[in-house]
PDB file of C-alpha atoms in Angstrom:
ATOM      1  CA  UNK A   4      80.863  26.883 -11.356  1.00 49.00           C
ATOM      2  CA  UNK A   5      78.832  23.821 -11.223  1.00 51.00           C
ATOM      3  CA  UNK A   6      77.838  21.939  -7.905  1.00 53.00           C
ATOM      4  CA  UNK A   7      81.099  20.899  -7.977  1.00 49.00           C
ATOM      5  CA  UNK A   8      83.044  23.600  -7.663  1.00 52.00           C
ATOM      6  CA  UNK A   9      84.515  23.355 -11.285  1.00 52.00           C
ATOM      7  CA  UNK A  10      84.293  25.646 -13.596  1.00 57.00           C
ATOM      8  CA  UNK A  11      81.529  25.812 -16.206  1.00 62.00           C
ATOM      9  CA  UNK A  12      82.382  25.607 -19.893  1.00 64.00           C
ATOM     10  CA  UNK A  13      81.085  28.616 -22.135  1.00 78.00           C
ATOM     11  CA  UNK A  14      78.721  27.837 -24.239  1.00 86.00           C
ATOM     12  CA  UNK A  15      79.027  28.374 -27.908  1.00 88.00           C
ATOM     13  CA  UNK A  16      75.664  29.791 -28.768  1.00 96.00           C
ATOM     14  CA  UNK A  17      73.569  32.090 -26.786  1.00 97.00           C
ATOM     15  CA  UNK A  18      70.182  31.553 -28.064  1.00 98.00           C
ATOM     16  CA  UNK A  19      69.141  28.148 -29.717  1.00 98.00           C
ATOM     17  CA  UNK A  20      66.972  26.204 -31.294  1.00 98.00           C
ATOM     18  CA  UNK A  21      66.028  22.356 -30.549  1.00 98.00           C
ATOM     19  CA  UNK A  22      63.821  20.356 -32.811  1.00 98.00           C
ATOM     20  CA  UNK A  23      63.067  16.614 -32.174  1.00 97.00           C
ATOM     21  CA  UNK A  24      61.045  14.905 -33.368  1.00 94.00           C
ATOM     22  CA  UNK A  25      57.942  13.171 -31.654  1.00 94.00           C
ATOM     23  CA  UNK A  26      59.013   9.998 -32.263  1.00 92.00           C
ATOM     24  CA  UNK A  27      62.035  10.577 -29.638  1.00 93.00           C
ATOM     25  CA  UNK A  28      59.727  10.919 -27.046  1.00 94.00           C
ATOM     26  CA  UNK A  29      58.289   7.010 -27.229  1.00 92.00           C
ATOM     27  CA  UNK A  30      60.922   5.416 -26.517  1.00 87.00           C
ATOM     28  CA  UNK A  31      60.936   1.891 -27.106  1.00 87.00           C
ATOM     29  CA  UNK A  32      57.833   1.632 -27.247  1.00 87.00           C
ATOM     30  CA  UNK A  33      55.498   1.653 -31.272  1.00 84.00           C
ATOM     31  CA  UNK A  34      53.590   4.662 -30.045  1.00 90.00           C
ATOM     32  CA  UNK A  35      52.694   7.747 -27.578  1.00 93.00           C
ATOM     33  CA  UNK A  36      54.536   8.780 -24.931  1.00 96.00           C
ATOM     34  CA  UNK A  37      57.543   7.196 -22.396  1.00 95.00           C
ATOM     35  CA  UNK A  38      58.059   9.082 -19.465  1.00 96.00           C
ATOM     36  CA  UNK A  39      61.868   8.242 -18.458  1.00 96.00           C
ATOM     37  CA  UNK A  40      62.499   8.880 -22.086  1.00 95.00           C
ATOM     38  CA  UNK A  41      60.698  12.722 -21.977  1.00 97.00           C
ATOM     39  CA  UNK A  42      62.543  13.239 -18.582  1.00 97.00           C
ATOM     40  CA  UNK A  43      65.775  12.367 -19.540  1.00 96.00           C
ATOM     41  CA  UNK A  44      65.705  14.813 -22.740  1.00 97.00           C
ATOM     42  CA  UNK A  45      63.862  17.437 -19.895  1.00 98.00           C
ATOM     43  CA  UNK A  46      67.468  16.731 -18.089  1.00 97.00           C
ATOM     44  CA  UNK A  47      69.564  17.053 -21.089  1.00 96.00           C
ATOM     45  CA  UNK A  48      67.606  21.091 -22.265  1.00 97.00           C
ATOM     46  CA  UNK A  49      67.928  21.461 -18.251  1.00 97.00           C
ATOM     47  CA  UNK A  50      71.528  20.878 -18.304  1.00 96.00           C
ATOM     48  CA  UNK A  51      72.212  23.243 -21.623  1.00 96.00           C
ATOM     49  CA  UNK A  52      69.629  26.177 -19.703  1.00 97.00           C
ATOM     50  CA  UNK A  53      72.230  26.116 -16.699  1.00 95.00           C
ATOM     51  CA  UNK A  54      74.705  27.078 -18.864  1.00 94.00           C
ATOM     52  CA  UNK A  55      72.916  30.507 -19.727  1.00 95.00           C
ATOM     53  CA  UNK A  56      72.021  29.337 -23.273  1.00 97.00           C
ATOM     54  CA  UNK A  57      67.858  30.663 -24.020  1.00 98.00           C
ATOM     55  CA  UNK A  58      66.226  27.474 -25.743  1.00 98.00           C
ATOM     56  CA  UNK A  59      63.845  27.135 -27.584  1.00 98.00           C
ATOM     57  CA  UNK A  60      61.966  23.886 -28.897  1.00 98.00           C
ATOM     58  CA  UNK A  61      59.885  22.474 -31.284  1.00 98.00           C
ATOM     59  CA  UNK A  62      58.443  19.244 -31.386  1.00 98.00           C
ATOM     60  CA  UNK A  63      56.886  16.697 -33.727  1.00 96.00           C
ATOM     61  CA  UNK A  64      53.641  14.907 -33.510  1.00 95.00           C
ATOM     62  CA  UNK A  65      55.183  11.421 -35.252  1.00 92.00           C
ATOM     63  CA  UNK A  66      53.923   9.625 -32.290  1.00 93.00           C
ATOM     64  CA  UNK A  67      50.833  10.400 -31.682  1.00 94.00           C
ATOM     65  CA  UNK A  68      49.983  11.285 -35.585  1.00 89.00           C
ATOM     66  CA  UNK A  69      51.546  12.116 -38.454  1.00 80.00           C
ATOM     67  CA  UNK A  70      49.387  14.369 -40.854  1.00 76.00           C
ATOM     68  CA  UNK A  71      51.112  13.273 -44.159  1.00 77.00           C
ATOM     69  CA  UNK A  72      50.328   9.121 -43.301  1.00 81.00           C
ATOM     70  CA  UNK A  73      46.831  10.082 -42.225  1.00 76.00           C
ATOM     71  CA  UNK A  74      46.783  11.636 -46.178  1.00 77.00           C
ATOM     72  CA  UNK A  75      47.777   8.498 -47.646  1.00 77.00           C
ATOM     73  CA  UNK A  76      45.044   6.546 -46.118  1.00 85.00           C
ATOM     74  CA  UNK A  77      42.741   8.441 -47.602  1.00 86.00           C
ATOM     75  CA  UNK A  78      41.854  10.948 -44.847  1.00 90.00           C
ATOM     76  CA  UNK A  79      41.484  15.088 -46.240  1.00 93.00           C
ATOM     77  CA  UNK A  80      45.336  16.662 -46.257  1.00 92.00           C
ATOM     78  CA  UNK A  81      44.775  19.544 -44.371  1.00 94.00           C
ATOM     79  CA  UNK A  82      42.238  17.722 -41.375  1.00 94.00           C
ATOM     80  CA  UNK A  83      45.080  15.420 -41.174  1.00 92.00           C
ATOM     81  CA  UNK A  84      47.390  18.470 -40.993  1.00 94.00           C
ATOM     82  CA  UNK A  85      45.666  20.106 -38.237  1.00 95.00           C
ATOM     83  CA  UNK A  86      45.290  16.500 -36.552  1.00 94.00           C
ATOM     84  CA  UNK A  87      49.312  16.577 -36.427  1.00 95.00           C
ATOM     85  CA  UNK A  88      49.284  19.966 -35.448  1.00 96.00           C
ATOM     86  CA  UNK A  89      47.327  18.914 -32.337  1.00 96.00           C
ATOM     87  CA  UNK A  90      49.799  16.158 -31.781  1.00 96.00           C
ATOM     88  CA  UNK A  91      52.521  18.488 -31.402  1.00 97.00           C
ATOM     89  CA  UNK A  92      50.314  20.184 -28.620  1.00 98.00           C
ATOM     90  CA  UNK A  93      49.615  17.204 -26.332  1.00 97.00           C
ATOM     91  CA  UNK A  94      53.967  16.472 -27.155  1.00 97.00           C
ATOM     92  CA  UNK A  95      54.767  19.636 -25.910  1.00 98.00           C
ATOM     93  CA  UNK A  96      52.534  20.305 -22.827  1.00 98.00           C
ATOM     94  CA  UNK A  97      54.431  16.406 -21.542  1.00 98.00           C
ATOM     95  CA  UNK A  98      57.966  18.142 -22.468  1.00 98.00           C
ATOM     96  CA  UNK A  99      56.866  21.115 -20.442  1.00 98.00           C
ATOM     97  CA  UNK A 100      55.928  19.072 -17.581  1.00 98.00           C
ATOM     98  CA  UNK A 101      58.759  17.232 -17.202  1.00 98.00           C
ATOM     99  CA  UNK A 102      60.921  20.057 -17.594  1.00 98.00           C
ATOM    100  CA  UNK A 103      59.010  22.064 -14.940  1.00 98.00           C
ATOM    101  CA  UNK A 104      59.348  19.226 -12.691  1.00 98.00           C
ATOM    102  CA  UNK A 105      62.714  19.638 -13.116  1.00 98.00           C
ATOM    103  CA  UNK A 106      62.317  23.435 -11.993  1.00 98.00           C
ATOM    104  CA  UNK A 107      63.310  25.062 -15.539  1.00 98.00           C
ATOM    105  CA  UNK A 108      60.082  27.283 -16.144  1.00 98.00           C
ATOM    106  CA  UNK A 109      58.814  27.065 -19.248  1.00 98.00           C
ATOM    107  CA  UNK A 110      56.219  28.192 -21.827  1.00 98.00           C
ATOM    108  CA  UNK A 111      54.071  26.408 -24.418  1.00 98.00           C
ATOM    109  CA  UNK A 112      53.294  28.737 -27.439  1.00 98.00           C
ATOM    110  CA  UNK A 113      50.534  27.571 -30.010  1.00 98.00           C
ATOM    111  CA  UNK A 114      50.618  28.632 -33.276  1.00 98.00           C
ATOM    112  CA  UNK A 115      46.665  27.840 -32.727  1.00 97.00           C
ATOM    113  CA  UNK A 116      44.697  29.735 -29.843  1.00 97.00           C
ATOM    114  CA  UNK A 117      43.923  27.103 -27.381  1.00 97.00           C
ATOM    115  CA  UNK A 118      44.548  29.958 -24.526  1.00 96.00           C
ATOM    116  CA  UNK A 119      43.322  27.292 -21.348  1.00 97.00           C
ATOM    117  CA  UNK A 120      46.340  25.273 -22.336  1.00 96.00           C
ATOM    118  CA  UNK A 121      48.713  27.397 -24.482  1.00 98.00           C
ATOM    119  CA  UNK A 122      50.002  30.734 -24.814  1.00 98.00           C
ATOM    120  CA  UNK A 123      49.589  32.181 -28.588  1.00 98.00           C
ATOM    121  CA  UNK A 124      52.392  33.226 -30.649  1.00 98.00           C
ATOM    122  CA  UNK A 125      52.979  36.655 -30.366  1.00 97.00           C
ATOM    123  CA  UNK A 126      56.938  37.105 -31.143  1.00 98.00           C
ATOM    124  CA  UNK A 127      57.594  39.722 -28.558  1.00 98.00           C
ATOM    125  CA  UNK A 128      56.439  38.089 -25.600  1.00 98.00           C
ATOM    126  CA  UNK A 129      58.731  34.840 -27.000  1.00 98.00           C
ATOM    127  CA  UNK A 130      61.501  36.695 -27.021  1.00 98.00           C
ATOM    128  CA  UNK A 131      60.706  38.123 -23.523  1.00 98.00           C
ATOM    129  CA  UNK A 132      60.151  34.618 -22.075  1.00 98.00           C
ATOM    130  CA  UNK A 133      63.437  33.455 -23.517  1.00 98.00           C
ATOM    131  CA  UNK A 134      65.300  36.543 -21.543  1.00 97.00           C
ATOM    132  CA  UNK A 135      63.691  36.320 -18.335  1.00 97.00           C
ATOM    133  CA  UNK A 136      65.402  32.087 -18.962  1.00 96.00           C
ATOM    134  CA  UNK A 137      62.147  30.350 -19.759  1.00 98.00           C
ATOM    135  CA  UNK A 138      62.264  27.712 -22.360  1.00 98.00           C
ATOM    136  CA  UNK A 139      60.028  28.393 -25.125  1.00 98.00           C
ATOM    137  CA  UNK A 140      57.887  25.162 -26.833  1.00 98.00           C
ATOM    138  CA  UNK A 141      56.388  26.159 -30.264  1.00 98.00           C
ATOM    139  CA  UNK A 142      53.788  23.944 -30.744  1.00 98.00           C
ATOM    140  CA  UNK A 143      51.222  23.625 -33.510  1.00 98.00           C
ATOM    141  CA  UNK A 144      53.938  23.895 -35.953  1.00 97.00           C
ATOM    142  CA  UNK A 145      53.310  26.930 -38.178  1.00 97.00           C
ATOM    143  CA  UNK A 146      49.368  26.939 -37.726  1.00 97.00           C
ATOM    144  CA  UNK A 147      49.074  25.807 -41.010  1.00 96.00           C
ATOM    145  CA  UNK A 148      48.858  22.585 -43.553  1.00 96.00           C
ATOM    146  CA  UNK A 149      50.964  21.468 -46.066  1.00 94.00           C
ATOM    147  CA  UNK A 150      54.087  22.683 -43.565  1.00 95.00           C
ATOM    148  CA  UNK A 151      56.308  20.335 -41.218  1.00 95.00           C
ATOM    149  CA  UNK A 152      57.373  21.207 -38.053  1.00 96.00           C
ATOM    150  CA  UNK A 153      61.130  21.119 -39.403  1.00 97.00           C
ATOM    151  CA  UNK A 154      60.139  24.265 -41.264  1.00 97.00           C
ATOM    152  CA  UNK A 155      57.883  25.325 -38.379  1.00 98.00           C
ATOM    153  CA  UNK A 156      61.114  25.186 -36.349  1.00 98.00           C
ATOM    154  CA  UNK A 157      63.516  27.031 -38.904  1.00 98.00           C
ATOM    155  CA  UNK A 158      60.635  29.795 -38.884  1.00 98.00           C
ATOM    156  CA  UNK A 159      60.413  29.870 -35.200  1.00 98.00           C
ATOM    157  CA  UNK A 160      64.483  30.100 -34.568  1.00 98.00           C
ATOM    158  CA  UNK A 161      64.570  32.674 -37.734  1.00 98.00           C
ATOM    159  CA  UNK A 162      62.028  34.381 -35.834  1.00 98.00           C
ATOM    160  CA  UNK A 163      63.561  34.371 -32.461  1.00 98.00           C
ATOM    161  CA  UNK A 164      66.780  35.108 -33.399  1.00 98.00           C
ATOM    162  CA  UNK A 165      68.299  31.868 -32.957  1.00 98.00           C
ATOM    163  CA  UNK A 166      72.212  31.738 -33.444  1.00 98.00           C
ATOM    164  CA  UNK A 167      72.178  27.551 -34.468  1.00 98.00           C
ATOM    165  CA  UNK A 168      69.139  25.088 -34.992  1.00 98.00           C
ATOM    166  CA  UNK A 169      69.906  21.175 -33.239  1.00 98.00           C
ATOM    167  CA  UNK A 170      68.512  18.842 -35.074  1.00 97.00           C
ATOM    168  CA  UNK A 171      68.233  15.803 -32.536  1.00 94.00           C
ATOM    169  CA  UNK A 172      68.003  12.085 -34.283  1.00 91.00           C
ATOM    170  CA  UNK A 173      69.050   8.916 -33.390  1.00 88.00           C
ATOM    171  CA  UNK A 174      72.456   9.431 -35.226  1.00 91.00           C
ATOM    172  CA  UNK A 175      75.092  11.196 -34.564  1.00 93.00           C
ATOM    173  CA  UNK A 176      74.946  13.394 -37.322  1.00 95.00           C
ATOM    174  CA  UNK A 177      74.813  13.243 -41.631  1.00 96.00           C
ATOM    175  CA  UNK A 178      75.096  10.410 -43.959  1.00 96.00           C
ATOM    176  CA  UNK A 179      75.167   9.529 -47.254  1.00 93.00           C
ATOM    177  CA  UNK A 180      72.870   6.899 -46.236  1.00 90.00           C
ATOM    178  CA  UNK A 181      70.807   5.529 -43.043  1.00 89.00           C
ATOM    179  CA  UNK A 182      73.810   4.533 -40.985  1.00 90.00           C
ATOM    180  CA  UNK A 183      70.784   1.936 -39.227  1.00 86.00           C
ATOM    181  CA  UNK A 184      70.765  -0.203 -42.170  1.00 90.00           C
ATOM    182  CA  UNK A 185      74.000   0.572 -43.910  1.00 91.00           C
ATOM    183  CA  UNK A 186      76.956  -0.240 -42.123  1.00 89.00           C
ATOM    184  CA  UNK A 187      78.929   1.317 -44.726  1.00 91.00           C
ATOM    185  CA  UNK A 188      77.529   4.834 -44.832  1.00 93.00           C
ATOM    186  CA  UNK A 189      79.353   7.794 -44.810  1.00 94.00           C
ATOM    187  CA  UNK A 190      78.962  10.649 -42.199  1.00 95.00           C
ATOM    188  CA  UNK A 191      79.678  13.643 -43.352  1.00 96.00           C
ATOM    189  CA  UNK A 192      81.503  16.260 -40.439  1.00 96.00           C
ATOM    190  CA  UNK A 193      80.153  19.367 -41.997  1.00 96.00           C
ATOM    191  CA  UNK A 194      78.194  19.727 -45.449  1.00 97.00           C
ATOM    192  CA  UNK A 195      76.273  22.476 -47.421  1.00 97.00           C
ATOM    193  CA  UNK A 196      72.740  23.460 -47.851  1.00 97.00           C
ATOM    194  CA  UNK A 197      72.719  22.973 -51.412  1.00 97.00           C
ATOM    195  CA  UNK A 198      74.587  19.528 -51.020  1.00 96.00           C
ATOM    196  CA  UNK A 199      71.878  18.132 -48.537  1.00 96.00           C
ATOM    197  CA  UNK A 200      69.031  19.158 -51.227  1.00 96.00           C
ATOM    198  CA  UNK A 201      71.077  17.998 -54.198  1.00 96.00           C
ATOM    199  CA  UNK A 202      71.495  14.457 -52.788  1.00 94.00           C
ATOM    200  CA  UNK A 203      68.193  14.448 -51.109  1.00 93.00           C
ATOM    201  CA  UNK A 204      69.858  13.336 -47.893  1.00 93.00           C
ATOM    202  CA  UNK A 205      66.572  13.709 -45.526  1.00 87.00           C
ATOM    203  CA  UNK A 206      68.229  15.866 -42.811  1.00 92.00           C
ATOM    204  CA  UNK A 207      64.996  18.455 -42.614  1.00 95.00           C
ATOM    205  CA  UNK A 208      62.052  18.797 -45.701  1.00 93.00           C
ATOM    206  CA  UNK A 209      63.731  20.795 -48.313  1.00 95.00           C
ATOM    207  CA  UNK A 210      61.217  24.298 -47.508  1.00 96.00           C
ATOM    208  CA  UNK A 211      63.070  23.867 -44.120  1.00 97.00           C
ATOM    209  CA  UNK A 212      66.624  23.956 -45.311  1.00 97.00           C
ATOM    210  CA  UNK A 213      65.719  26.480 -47.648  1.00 97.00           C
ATOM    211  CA  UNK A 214      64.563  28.909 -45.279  1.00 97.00           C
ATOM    212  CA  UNK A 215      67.493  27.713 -43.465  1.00 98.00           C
ATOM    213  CA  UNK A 216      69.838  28.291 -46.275  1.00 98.00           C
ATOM    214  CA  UNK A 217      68.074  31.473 -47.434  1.00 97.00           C
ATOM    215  CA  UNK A 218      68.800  33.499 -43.505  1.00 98.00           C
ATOM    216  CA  UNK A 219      72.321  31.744 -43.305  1.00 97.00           C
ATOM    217  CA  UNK A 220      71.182  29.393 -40.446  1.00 98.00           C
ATOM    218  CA  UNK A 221      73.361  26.988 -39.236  1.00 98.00           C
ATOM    219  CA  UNK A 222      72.079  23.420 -38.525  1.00 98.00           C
ATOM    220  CA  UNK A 223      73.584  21.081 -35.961  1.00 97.00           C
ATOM    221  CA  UNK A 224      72.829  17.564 -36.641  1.00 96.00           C
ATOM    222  CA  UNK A 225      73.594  14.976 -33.447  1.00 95.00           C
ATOM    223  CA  UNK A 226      72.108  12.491 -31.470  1.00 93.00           C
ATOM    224  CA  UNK A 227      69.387  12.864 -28.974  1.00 91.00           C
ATOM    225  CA  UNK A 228      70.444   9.292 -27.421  1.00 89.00           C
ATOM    226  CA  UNK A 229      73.992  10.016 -26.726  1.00 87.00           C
ATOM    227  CA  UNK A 230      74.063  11.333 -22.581  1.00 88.00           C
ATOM    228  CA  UNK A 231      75.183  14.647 -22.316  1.00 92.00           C
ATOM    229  CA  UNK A 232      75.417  14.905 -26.245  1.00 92.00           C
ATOM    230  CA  UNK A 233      73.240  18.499 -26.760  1.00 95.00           C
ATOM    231  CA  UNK A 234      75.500  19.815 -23.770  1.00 94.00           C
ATOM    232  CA  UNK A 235      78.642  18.523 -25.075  1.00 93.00           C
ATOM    233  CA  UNK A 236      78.277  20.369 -28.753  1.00 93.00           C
ATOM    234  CA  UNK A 237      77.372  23.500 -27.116  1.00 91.00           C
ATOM    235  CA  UNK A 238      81.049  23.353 -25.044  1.00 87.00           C
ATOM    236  CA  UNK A 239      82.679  22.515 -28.227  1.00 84.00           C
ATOM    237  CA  UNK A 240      82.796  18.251 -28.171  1.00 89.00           C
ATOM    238  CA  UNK A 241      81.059  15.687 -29.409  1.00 91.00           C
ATOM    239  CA  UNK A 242      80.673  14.312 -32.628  1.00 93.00           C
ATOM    240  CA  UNK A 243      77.706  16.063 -35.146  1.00 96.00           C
ATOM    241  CA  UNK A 244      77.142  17.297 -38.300  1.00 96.00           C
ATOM    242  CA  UNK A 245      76.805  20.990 -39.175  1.00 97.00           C
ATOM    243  CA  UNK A 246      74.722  22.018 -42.502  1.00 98.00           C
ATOM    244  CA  UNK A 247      75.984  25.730 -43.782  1.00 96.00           C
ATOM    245  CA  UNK A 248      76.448  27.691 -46.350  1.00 93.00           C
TER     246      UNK A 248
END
């Protein structure tokens, strides 16, 4: 039961994992970090840990820096790479803060040693973390260039075991086109692997849904802005998108 006294829904999945992306965590604003807005996504993992679900998370660097941009402009791909992958660090370490001020322990696992500010990745003590009820943040994204943090996250949950990856946007779920500037578009309520790489529809990098595709991972597609929305999915409501096979 909840604080309440009613009774708590049963979660659909036991073990999960949520990616968002960095750019969630600014807010309004063009750049960095918003605190209300990284607190009230810290409430919304809270709220999904207190149902018993183990979470884990990845999180982009888009706000800070975004490796692939820093290419374009004629900076060297893979020092641009790593400069994303320390984005994701300085995301994650905020996430976990807020989250701990919330009282939900949590742990901060680099992909590259930083061990005064990060634990490294080393699988079995994940999964350990995740059963004592600590939230797990992969950070760094796979420790290497050339790969997003999408398919950083599809390794991680793949890794860990993950029943269902949420992929949290600012729609609430697939379309054939960016809702944001097409009134028109059509969502799609569930769609296949092959379909989102045939029609290129954006919803992870195709090496992500691949790997996704490949392991039979489920994706959950929703929005990150709707209150209550990650919790919601998990007790069977809401409105998303599911990717399968």
């Amino acid at each position: 039961m909840d604080d309440t006294g009613a009774t708590q829904p049963k979660p659909t999945y036991k073990r999960v994992m949520l990616k968002i992306s960095g750019e969630a965590l600014m807010g309004d604003q063009g750049f960095g970090l918003h605190p209300p807005t990284v607190e009230r996504i810290a409430r919304e993992v809270q709220s999904v840990r207190d149902l018993g679900v183990e979470i884990c998370m990845v999180i982009g660097g888009g706000n800070i820096f975004r490796g692939l941009a820093g290419s374009a402009q004629g900076m060297e791909r893979t020092t641009a790479d790593y400069m994303g992958m320390l984005a994701t660090v300085m995301n994650a370490l905020a996430m976990q803060s807020a989250l701990e001020g919330l009282g939900v322990f949590t742990r901060v696992i680099s992909a590259i040693r930083m061990d005064e500010v990060a634990e490294p990745y080393i699988r079995r003590r994940a999964v350990r973390h995740l059963e004592k009820g600590r939230v797990c943040i992969f950070a760094a994204g796979t420790g290497n260039p050339y790969f997003t943090t999408d398919t950083a996250a599809t390794l991680r949950a793949n890794e860990m075991a993950c029943e269902v990856i949420f992929k949290g946007t600012k729609v609430d779920g697939v379309y054939d086109r960016d809702p944001l500037k097409h009134p028109g578009a059509t969502r799609y309520d569930d769609i296949t692997y092959d379909d989102v790489l045939v029609k290129n529809l954006k919803v992870m990098d195709a090496s992500a849904i691949a790997l996704a595709r490949d392991n039979d991972l489920p994706i959950i597609v929703f929005s990150l802005d709707e209150p209550g929305g990650f919790r919601g999915i998990l007790a069977g409501q809401g409105t998303y998108t599911i990717v399968h096979g």
